[in-house]
Structures are given as C-alpha cells and as structure tokens.
Amino acid sequence: MLFNSYEFIFVFLPLSFFVYFYLNHKRLTIASKGWLVFSSLFFYSWWNIVYLPLILVSVLFNFTIAKTIVGSIDFKNKYLSKKSLLKIGLVFNIGLLVYFKYMDFFISNINTAFGSDMGLLYLALPLAISFFTLQQIAFLIDSYEGLAKEKLFLDYAVFVTFFPQLIAGPIVHHKEMMPQFASVKNKVKNYNNIALGLFIFSIGLFKKVVIADTFAIWATAGFDTAITLNLLEAWATSISYTFQLYFDFSGYTDMAIGAALLFNIKLPINFNSPFKATGIIDFWQRWHITLTSFITAYIYTPLVKSFKNLSIHKAMVATLITFLIAGLWHGASWMFVIFGGLHGIALVVNNYWKKSKLKINKILAWFITFNFVNIAFIFFRAKEWSDAIKVLGSMFSLDNIVLPDRLEYKLSFLSSFGIEFGTWAEEISGSNWTAIWIIIGFTLVLIFNNSIQRINNFQFNYRTVSLTGFAFIFSILSLGKASEFLYFNF
Amino acid sequence: MKTKKWIRTWIVIVIVVLPIVGGFNYVIDPYGENNYFNYPGINEIKQDERQLKFNYLYNNNNYESVILGNSKGTIIDPSVIKKFTGLETYNASFSAGTIDEFLEYTKWLINNRNIKQLFIVFEYYALTEYNSNGRMPPKLRPNTSFKSDYFSFSKFKSSIKVILNNITFIEDLRNERKVYLDKGMRYYTKYFERQNSIEKQLEHIEFLKSAKITWLGKNISEERINNLKEIVTLCKENNIELFLLQTPSSYRILNINDRKNYRKLLSLIKTIALEIHPVYFFNDFNYINNNLKYFLDNNHFNYDVNELIFERVFLDKGIGLKITPNNAYKIDTLLELERDNKLKEK
C-alpha cells in the first residue's frame, strides 16, 4: 500500500490508529501490539501477498538466531558458538538479499564474462527486502555485541514490521524503538504528537505528490524517452531528477515520521537539508542519514578495525569499499556501483582536502558539491550506460544549444555561434514552467527550513493549521494516479 | 491555540473543503461526463472535445460510417465521404488521438452501433509511446474510479475554465459546438476569411514558412502496433470496411530533423501495409505537401484537400498512394529517392 493513496490515507491509517489506541485504552496491550503487527503485514501484503511468507520467515529466523545468540536457548553451548550463530544469521540475510536482488545480475555478468548461457531467474524484487534485511542484520550484530536483547517474538515483530518504516526506512535500531513501544506513556493518545504527525505527514504528502511527481515528468522524459537532448534539456533533466529523488524520498520519510508520531513513536530523521551541504562528507551527514549510520557502524568500522596499523590511507580504502557496497545495495546494476564509486572517491578527496587544511570559499564549495551530487545521480537514475552518457554528454556539449525563442530578439547575435532559438525543452516534455519549477526547487532546498527543523519550532496557531490543511487538501486533489516512491525499488 | 483545537480545525478544514471541491466538480462537470446540471451561461458548453463528440455518438444512432482520427482528422468533412458512399458519416476525431484510444472507440462502436465503415486517420505519433494526456470518456475507460476523478485539482481548474468560457465566449462556443455536433468537424473561420483575399492568403503562406514546427512521437510502441492489429481483426470479424489514412503534412514538417523522422514514417507505413492493413499515404511530396496554400498550419491541411483525399480512396486517382503488400516497394522507391536526395519540395 502506498502512503500517497486514498486507501492508506482515508481507511488504513485512521483504522489502524483508532483500533490501536482503543485496545490500549482497554489495557489490551498484547492485543494492541498484535493489531499493529497484523495491520503492518496487511499493509505489506497489499502490494503482493506472495512475499508475505518471505518476510515472516525472515522475521522468525532472525528472532530465533538472536535469541539463541543472547543465550536464552540452551543448545548453543553444546553445538554452536555465538560467533557461528552470528555468521549463520548474516549468511541467511545476505543470502536472501543476494538471491532475490542480485542473482540475475551475477548470472548475466558471468554470461558476459565467460560467454556462458545460464538462464536468468527473473525474480520480482520483494518489496522492502533491502530495508528489513539491513535492520535485522543490525539487530543480530547488536545482539552479538550485547547491545540488544528481545524476549518476545511479538515485540520483535513490531520492531521489524511497524508499517511507517517498513517499506523504505528510516532504518531503525532496536534500542531506539523498543523503549518507545514499551513506554506506558506512549500507549495513550498524545494530541501534541497527533498534531505534529498530521503536520509532517501533510508536508511529506505535498513534497511527494505535488513537487516530486512534477519533476518526475521531465526527468522521465529526459532519461527514458528522449533520443537526443540539447544542453538546457540535459541540465533540466539531471536537476529534475535530483529534485525528484530528494522530494520523493524526503517526502516519504516525512510521511513515515508523521504516521509513526500518530502512534507516539519517534522515528530517526533521515534528511537534514542535504543540498545545503558544502562538501561530500557534509552531504552524507545530511542525506539518507540512517543509511550512512548503518554503513558506518556495520561496514566501515569493522573494515577499519580489520586493518593492522591503521593509517589515513587505509581508512580511505575502507571508505571506498564501503561506498561501493552502499552503491550496490541500492540495486543490481553497474550504474549503482559507479554511483557508489564516485561518492567513495569524492569522500576520499574531501577527507584529504580536510586534512590538508586548505580553505575554500563556501559558495564555491557548495557549487562543487551540488554539481557533483547532481552528476552522480545521473548514474543512479540511468538504466544503462548509454542513458547516462546521453544526459551527461549533452550537459557538457556546446554543439547543441537551443535557447528559448523569446530570447531570440535580444540575443540574435548568438546565432552566428551556432546557437539556435526554439522550443528549448521539447524533448523532455517541458516548457518555461520547467525552468520556473527548478528555481522553486532551489529556493525550497536552499532557503527554507526543512520539515524537521519546522517541527522543532512548531507553533500551534491558525497559520500552521491553514498551511497544513492547504498542503493536505492540495495533495489529495493532486493524487489522481498514485505513483510509487523511488526508494521502493531499492 | 491549544493542540486539540488545532487538530479539530485541521479536520474541519479538510472535511469542509474536500467535499466542496468534489461537489463543485460534479455539478459543473467540465467534461460533460454526467450531465447532471447544464445551465446556460454557467456550464452549458463543456470543454472536452472527446467527451462532447462521444456524447453525440452516444445519443445518435443514425451513423453507418465513422471517422476516428487526430486533429488532422477533424478537418475532414463527413459529407464528402457521404458523397462517395451514400452512408451517413460522423467525424469523431479529436486532438492528438492515438491508436490505443481508437481501439476503445472501435470496441464501443462494434458493441453499440451498427457501422459499415471505419476511417482511421493517424499520424506517426499515434503508434509511438507518445501520450497526449487526452481524457477518454468514462464509458470508454471503465476502470477510472469515481473518487479520483471528482476530487481532482486539474478537474477543478477545468471547472473554473468552463464557467469563465461560458460567461465570456458563449456565442463563439455555441457556434463551434454546432459544427462539432452537426458533422463532428472543426470549423476554422480564418480559413474562410482568407478565401476572399489573395493578399491574406499570401501573407498566410509567408507566415507558415517561418512558423514553429514540431514532430511528435519517438519510439514505436509495440503495444500500439498490437492495438492496430486488434482494430483490423475486430473490423474483419464484424464486416466493417476499414480505411487507414495517413493524411498530408506540409514539406516543412516532412523535412524536420534532416528527414530522419520522415524516413521513420516511411518505414512505419511499409510495416503496416505489409503486416497489418493497406494504408492510404499522402506524404509522398505530392503537390499538396509542397504547396503551403493547402494548409491551415504546417501540419493541418485545409478543407480544399478533403475531396482530393477521398478521390484517391474511392476513385483511385489523384494525390497519394494506396500502399498494399503488393506495392510496398513504392515506399522503398521513396526511401531510395530520399537517400539520393531526389525527393524535393517545390
């Protein structure tokens, strides 16, 4: 089920909310947790019930392994060490991910490399597998290190399946979630949280339905439909995608945070105005923050620890490896590996630059960072190398410049340099509105406070209620055909 | 403001505004989908050509021949066809019509009417992935949900537009609608104004020489090719005589992009003729293509061309070619001429 659908907004969310608090009101706490798990699994199954057993098996298996690791089941000392159990758990989770997400990718690469003809499996990617697998890997490692312990299967199931964060994060830790579910205070309706939840959910819905889906039109046309692009079209395509991805994913996260707040659960923030970043290190501290935390804690740190005689150079190798893995986590394609590799290299450069203590003008630093991020996202979006080169090549080609025809009168002398005047955004199904929206996009990401900052200074008054009501109503009226969130594909 | 009051206010805003918008859209009914309330001067004249024509077809049962096409199709005068066939003909063409839409109309016509002839006027883009975002009438798109339609901001904008148009341009709209409903063809008053003045005609031609031109559609859609095959099959099964027409464009359109698009069009026509159905093809750089005086704009021929098109269809003479599996080589000849740079506009 999509957050931006009528059935979620008008039926599922209100129903799950009222039943949950009704059961808690009647002091049926186990039933309320059971209801939350049931409704979350229903939410998951709405997409495709075929994969319901997969998530159930995954949850059950990880719970059993974790419980065995922390010593609640006696046979561990006789047969398996804690470390062996952890390894089994990791192999299971990574194996699941590899089988469903990467198998065809590996097969096709083997076929290409060795000229073999192994058949592809054509498996549909189970929804949310990348997210619930990461979350459970973190839980197993935390259990191994004594940082997490879960006795009841129902509590563990709530932790993994809680619907606001199930599909595309934020990636949550057991230790930050379970105390909230256990708190008696949180079992009572909290009007402050409900109001804040409605606010942030409405803002997120607006970001997704009104802003991201508008940029999607030009990004999709530029990447998927256009055969050639002129210079302005290429830049409009790449920037449209960059903004589409940000407003789509941060909109989703806002909706997740808002929906969770209705249940008195505070999810971690995932975005903190990433396009205000003035360096790539800064960018990754602001973009998909929970993923950055995960890869730092569970990939980068163990890698660094595995090196003998750690040096800055070795740490940079670890950074590069970590980001290649993070790139591949996003999807089974060399394009994602390139995306991860580019960011890994940029982080290495940024780290050495910081170490050199050289100064750079802040605006120039922002300019370089934004353009790097924008260019790297081309590889993130492109289905194939040729699509990426089509956009990237046109962004830096001076052979194909078409300016809006209304400028012809003033800039006609440019014709002698081969510059044409005409419908500058035709190939991306755009118009002058494309340029206006891009300006609006920059204004929103650079000047305005982000939704989390707004929540921290939130005031309950007529202005905020009107703004929230307007955002919600405008989004509902713009829903039309609910479109999927981009991060559902990862 | 207290939190509870804030929440109550939010709920009230949502509960009040959403039904108002939905109700307003339902009452104004900008596309003429429910016809619950038609009030002169407010919303009597709707704005959607597809819906308007479909409503007419829905309410009139006397047509034996129907034209389905794009905006170029709307210029065809059905009485010209009647002159050749004797059949009552209605022009149900609409802007940017694509094959998937024609298929839905064809199915509806077969299930609900007893037609003997069907003319499909198509452009290159009709068989590509091009999406016009045209609104299919609800009866032809049964999966459209009620809720998403009326609780829609775009429909709200259309409702406002309909009211403004009805208040401001009522006479023009009435005249236009009359022609739509009588024949289904568009009526370009400026064309008739130019007929009495050579000066205006020359001015118009000069204007067309430098006017902005575009070519729609990029990659051929397999799905739409299959849609066309389905139309052909349905017509055969129901004894409907089917005519596929690729009507004239000006040489300026055909020359776009160093004729790369034109070569794609030729290949498409050959594929259709060989694998699906014969095509009446009018873009062989004939004297109509080459003379801008036959055009309303670079893409749309004018009323003078109607008779010439149907002379080829029914009398096998004049401009254009009927491309069949037996003479598809004519397309190859055009391609060769094009390759050798011998296919020239005058």
Short mmCIF file of C-alpha atoms in Angstrom, two decimals, chain B residues 90-298:
data_model
loop_
_atom_site.label_atom_id
_atom_site.label_comp_id
_atom_site.label_asym_id
_atom_site.label_seq_id
_atom_site.Cartn_x
_atom_site.Cartn_y
_atom_site.Cartn_z
CA TYR B 90 -19.85 11.20 -38.36
CA ASN B 91 -16.41 12.62 -37.66
CA ALA B 92 -15.44 11.55 -34.13
CA SER B 93 -11.81 12.70 -34.47
CA PHE B 94 -10.14 14.52 -31.61
CA SER B 95 -6.83 16.25 -30.90
CA ALA B 96 -3.76 14.06 -30.59
CA GLY B 97 -5.73 10.86 -30.96
CA THR B 98 -3.66 7.71 -30.58
CA ILE B 99 -4.26 4.12 -31.64
CA ASP B 100 -4.99 2.85 -28.14
CA GLU B 101 -7.83 5.36 -27.92
CA PHE B 102 -9.13 4.42 -31.38
CA LEU B 103 -9.22 0.80 -30.26
CA GLU B 104 -11.51 1.64 -27.34
CA TYR B 105 -13.82 3.64 -29.62
CA THR B 106 -13.83 0.81 -32.16
CA LYS B 107 -14.85 -1.70 -29.50
CA TRP B 108 -17.61 0.59 -28.30
CA LEU B 109 -18.88 1.21 -31.85
CA ILE B 110 -18.92 -2.51 -32.58
CA ASN B 111 -20.78 -3.31 -29.37
CA ASN B 112 -23.25 -0.44 -29.53
CA ARG B 113 -23.69 0.64 -33.13
CA ASN B 114 -24.11 -0.94 -36.50
CA ILE B 115 -21.42 0.69 -38.58
CA LYS B 116 -20.31 -0.40 -42.03
CA GLN B 117 -17.23 1.74 -42.48
CA LEU B 118 -14.47 2.98 -40.21
CA PHE B 119 -11.83 5.55 -41.21
CA ILE B 120 -8.76 5.86 -39.04
CA VAL B 121 -6.71 8.99 -39.64
CA PHE B 122 -3.37 8.53 -37.90
CA GLU B 123 -0.07 10.29 -37.52
CA TYR B 124 3.32 8.80 -36.72
CA TYR B 125 2.97 9.60 -33.03
CA ALA B 126 -0.30 7.63 -32.77
CA LEU B 127 1.77 4.44 -32.93
CA THR B 128 4.58 5.62 -30.66
CA GLU B 129 4.92 5.94 -26.91
CA TYR B 130 3.61 9.49 -27.18
CA ASN B 131 0.96 10.31 -24.60
CA SER B 132 -1.39 13.19 -25.31
CA ASN B 133 -2.95 13.07 -21.83
CA GLY B 134 -6.33 13.34 -23.54
CA ARG B 135 -9.29 12.38 -21.38
CA MET B 136 -11.10 9.33 -22.62
CA PRO B 137 -14.82 9.47 -21.89
CA PRO B 138 -15.61 7.44 -18.73
CA LYS B 139 -17.76 4.97 -20.67
CA LEU B 140 -14.65 4.05 -22.61
CA ARG B 141 -12.45 3.74 -19.54
CA PRO B 142 -14.43 1.68 -17.05
CA ASN B 143 -11.51 1.38 -14.61
CA THR B 144 -11.50 5.06 -13.73
CA SER B 145 -12.63 5.45 -10.17
CA PHE B 146 -15.29 7.97 -9.28
CA LYS B 147 -13.43 9.40 -6.30
CA SER B 148 -10.17 10.20 -8.02
CA ASP B 149 -11.95 11.94 -10.81
CA TYR B 150 -14.06 14.48 -8.96
CA PHE B 151 -11.62 15.10 -6.11
CA SER B 152 -9.06 16.39 -8.53
CA PHE B 153 -7.33 19.71 -8.77
CA SER B 154 -6.97 19.51 -12.55
CA LYS B 155 -10.70 18.95 -12.85
CA PHE B 156 -11.28 21.89 -10.53
CA LYS B 157 -9.21 24.08 -12.87
CA SER B 158 -11.25 22.80 -15.81
CA SER B 159 -14.49 23.58 -13.97
CA ILE B 160 -13.37 27.15 -13.41
CA LYS B 161 -12.29 27.40 -17.04
CA VAL B 162 -15.66 26.12 -18.25
CA ILE B 163 -17.50 28.71 -16.20
CA LEU B 164 -15.25 31.53 -17.42
CA ASN B 165 -15.61 30.38 -21.02
CA ASN B 166 -19.37 30.14 -20.72
CA ILE B 167 -19.57 33.62 -19.29
CA THR B 168 -17.12 35.20 -21.71
CA PHE B 169 -17.23 33.42 -25.05
CA ILE B 170 -20.67 31.91 -25.11
CA GLU B 171 -21.54 32.78 -28.73
CA ASP B 172 -18.25 31.53 -30.17
CA LEU B 173 -18.55 28.33 -28.20
CA ARG B 174 -22.13 27.78 -29.35
CA ASN B 175 -21.15 28.18 -33.00
CA GLU B 176 -18.20 25.88 -32.60
CA ARG B 177 -20.28 23.27 -30.84
CA LYS B 178 -22.92 23.41 -33.52
CA VAL B 179 -20.39 22.41 -36.16
CA TYR B 180 -18.98 19.73 -33.88
CA LEU B 181 -22.34 18.21 -33.31
CA ASP B 182 -23.67 18.52 -36.83
CA LYS B 183 -20.71 16.97 -38.55
CA GLY B 184 -18.02 16.40 -36.00
CA MET B 185 -15.58 18.53 -37.97
CA ARG B 186 -13.79 21.66 -36.84
CA TYR B 187 -14.65 24.98 -38.31
CA TYR B 188 -11.78 27.41 -38.89
CA THR B 189 -13.34 30.80 -39.54
CA LYS B 190 -9.99 32.35 -40.51
CA TYR B 191 -9.75 29.99 -43.47
CA PHE B 192 -12.98 31.32 -44.88
CA GLU B 193 -11.94 34.89 -44.17
CA ARG B 194 -8.78 34.34 -46.23
CA GLN B 195 -10.69 32.90 -49.17
CA ASN B 196 -11.80 36.33 -50.28
CA SER B 197 -8.37 37.93 -50.20
CA ILE B 198 -5.31 36.90 -52.23
CA GLU B 199 -3.24 39.23 -50.11
CA LYS B 200 -4.24 37.48 -46.92
CA GLN B 201 -3.54 34.10 -48.48
CA LEU B 202 -0.02 35.17 -49.46
CA GLU B 203 0.53 36.63 -46.02
CA HIS B 204 -0.57 33.33 -44.53
CA ILE B 205 1.85 31.37 -46.72
CA GLU B 206 4.72 33.66 -45.71
CA PHE B 207 3.77 33.16 -42.09
CA LEU B 208 3.78 29.38 -42.47
CA LYS B 209 7.27 29.43 -43.99
CA SER B 210 8.74 30.59 -40.72
CA ALA B 211 6.20 29.23 -38.25
CA LYS B 212 7.33 26.93 -35.46
CA ILE B 213 7.02 23.24 -36.35
CA THR B 214 7.25 20.11 -34.26
CA TRP B 215 7.24 16.37 -34.85
CA LEU B 216 5.58 14.33 -32.16
CA GLY B 217 6.43 10.82 -31.08
CA LYS B 218 9.72 8.99 -30.80
CA ASN B 219 9.91 5.26 -30.30
CA ILE B 220 7.35 2.97 -31.92
CA SER B 221 5.19 1.28 -29.30
CA GLU B 222 4.75 -2.47 -29.72
CA GLU B 223 1.58 -2.20 -27.67
CA ARG B 224 0.04 0.30 -30.07
CA ILE B 225 1.07 -1.76 -33.08
CA ASN B 226 -0.84 -4.61 -31.45
CA ASN B 227 -3.76 -2.23 -30.81
CA LEU B 228 -3.89 -1.52 -34.53
CA LYS B 229 -3.79 -5.24 -35.33
CA GLU B 230 -6.70 -5.72 -32.93
CA ILE B 231 -8.69 -2.99 -34.67
CA VAL B 232 -8.09 -4.70 -38.02
CA THR B 233 -9.17 -8.05 -36.61
CA LEU B 234 -12.28 -6.62 -34.98
CA CYS B 235 -13.30 -4.90 -38.21
CA LYS B 236 -12.81 -8.09 -40.21
CA GLU B 237 -14.83 -10.12 -37.73
CA ASN B 238 -17.67 -7.62 -37.83
CA ASN B 239 -17.67 -6.95 -41.59
CA ILE B 240 -16.61 -3.35 -41.20
CA GLU B 241 -14.72 -1.82 -44.07
CA LEU B 242 -11.59 -0.26 -42.59
CA PHE B 243 -9.58 2.57 -44.15
CA LEU B 244 -6.24 3.66 -42.71
CA LEU B 245 -5.30 7.16 -43.78
CA GLN B 246 -2.00 8.95 -43.26
CA THR B 247 -3.08 12.41 -44.36
CA PRO B 248 -0.89 15.21 -45.84
CA SER B 249 1.53 17.36 -43.90
CA SER B 250 3.50 20.24 -45.38
CA TYR B 251 7.01 19.71 -46.74
CA ARG B 252 8.32 21.71 -43.78
CA ILE B 253 7.10 19.05 -41.37
CA LEU B 254 8.43 16.23 -43.54
CA ASN B 255 11.84 17.90 -43.71
CA ILE B 256 12.26 18.20 -39.93
CA ASN B 257 15.46 16.78 -38.49
CA ASP B 258 17.05 16.24 -41.93
CA ARG B 259 14.14 13.97 -42.81
CA LYS B 260 15.23 11.37 -40.25
CA ASN B 261 11.70 11.38 -38.88
CA TYR B 262 10.26 11.14 -42.38
CA ARG B 263 12.32 8.02 -43.05
CA LYS B 264 10.94 6.52 -39.83
CA LEU B 265 7.42 7.36 -41.03
CA LEU B 266 8.07 5.62 -44.36
CA SER B 267 9.34 2.51 -42.56
CA LEU B 268 6.29 2.52 -40.33
CA ILE B 269 3.90 2.81 -43.28
CA LYS B 270 5.65 -0.07 -45.03
CA THR B 271 5.43 -2.25 -41.91
CA ILE B 272 1.73 -1.53 -41.50
CA ALA B 273 0.99 -2.16 -45.17
CA LEU B 274 2.95 -5.42 -45.23
CA GLU B 275 1.89 -6.84 -41.90
CA ILE B 276 -1.38 -5.27 -40.86
CA HIS B 277 -3.53 -3.44 -43.40
CA PRO B 278 -3.24 -1.29 -46.53
CA VAL B 279 -2.59 2.40 -45.92
CA TYR B 280 -3.62 5.44 -47.91
CA PHE B 281 -0.46 7.52 -47.79
CA PHE B 282 -0.47 11.19 -48.73
CA ASN B 283 3.06 12.27 -47.79
CA ASP B 284 4.98 11.39 -50.94
CA PHE B 285 5.95 15.02 -51.60
CA ASN B 286 2.97 15.46 -53.88
CA TYR B 287 1.75 18.88 -54.93
CA ILE B 288 -0.32 19.23 -51.75
CA ASN B 289 2.65 18.56 -49.48
CA ASN B 290 4.72 21.00 -51.47
CA ASN B 291 2.32 23.92 -51.52
CA LEU B 292 1.61 25.77 -48.30
CA LYS B 293 -1.58 27.24 -49.69
CA TYR B 294 -3.26 23.93 -48.87
CA PHE B 295 -2.51 24.24 -45.18
CA LEU B 296 -4.10 25.88 -42.15
CA ASP B 297 -0.77 25.48 -40.45
CA ASN B 298 2.20 23.34 -41.39
#
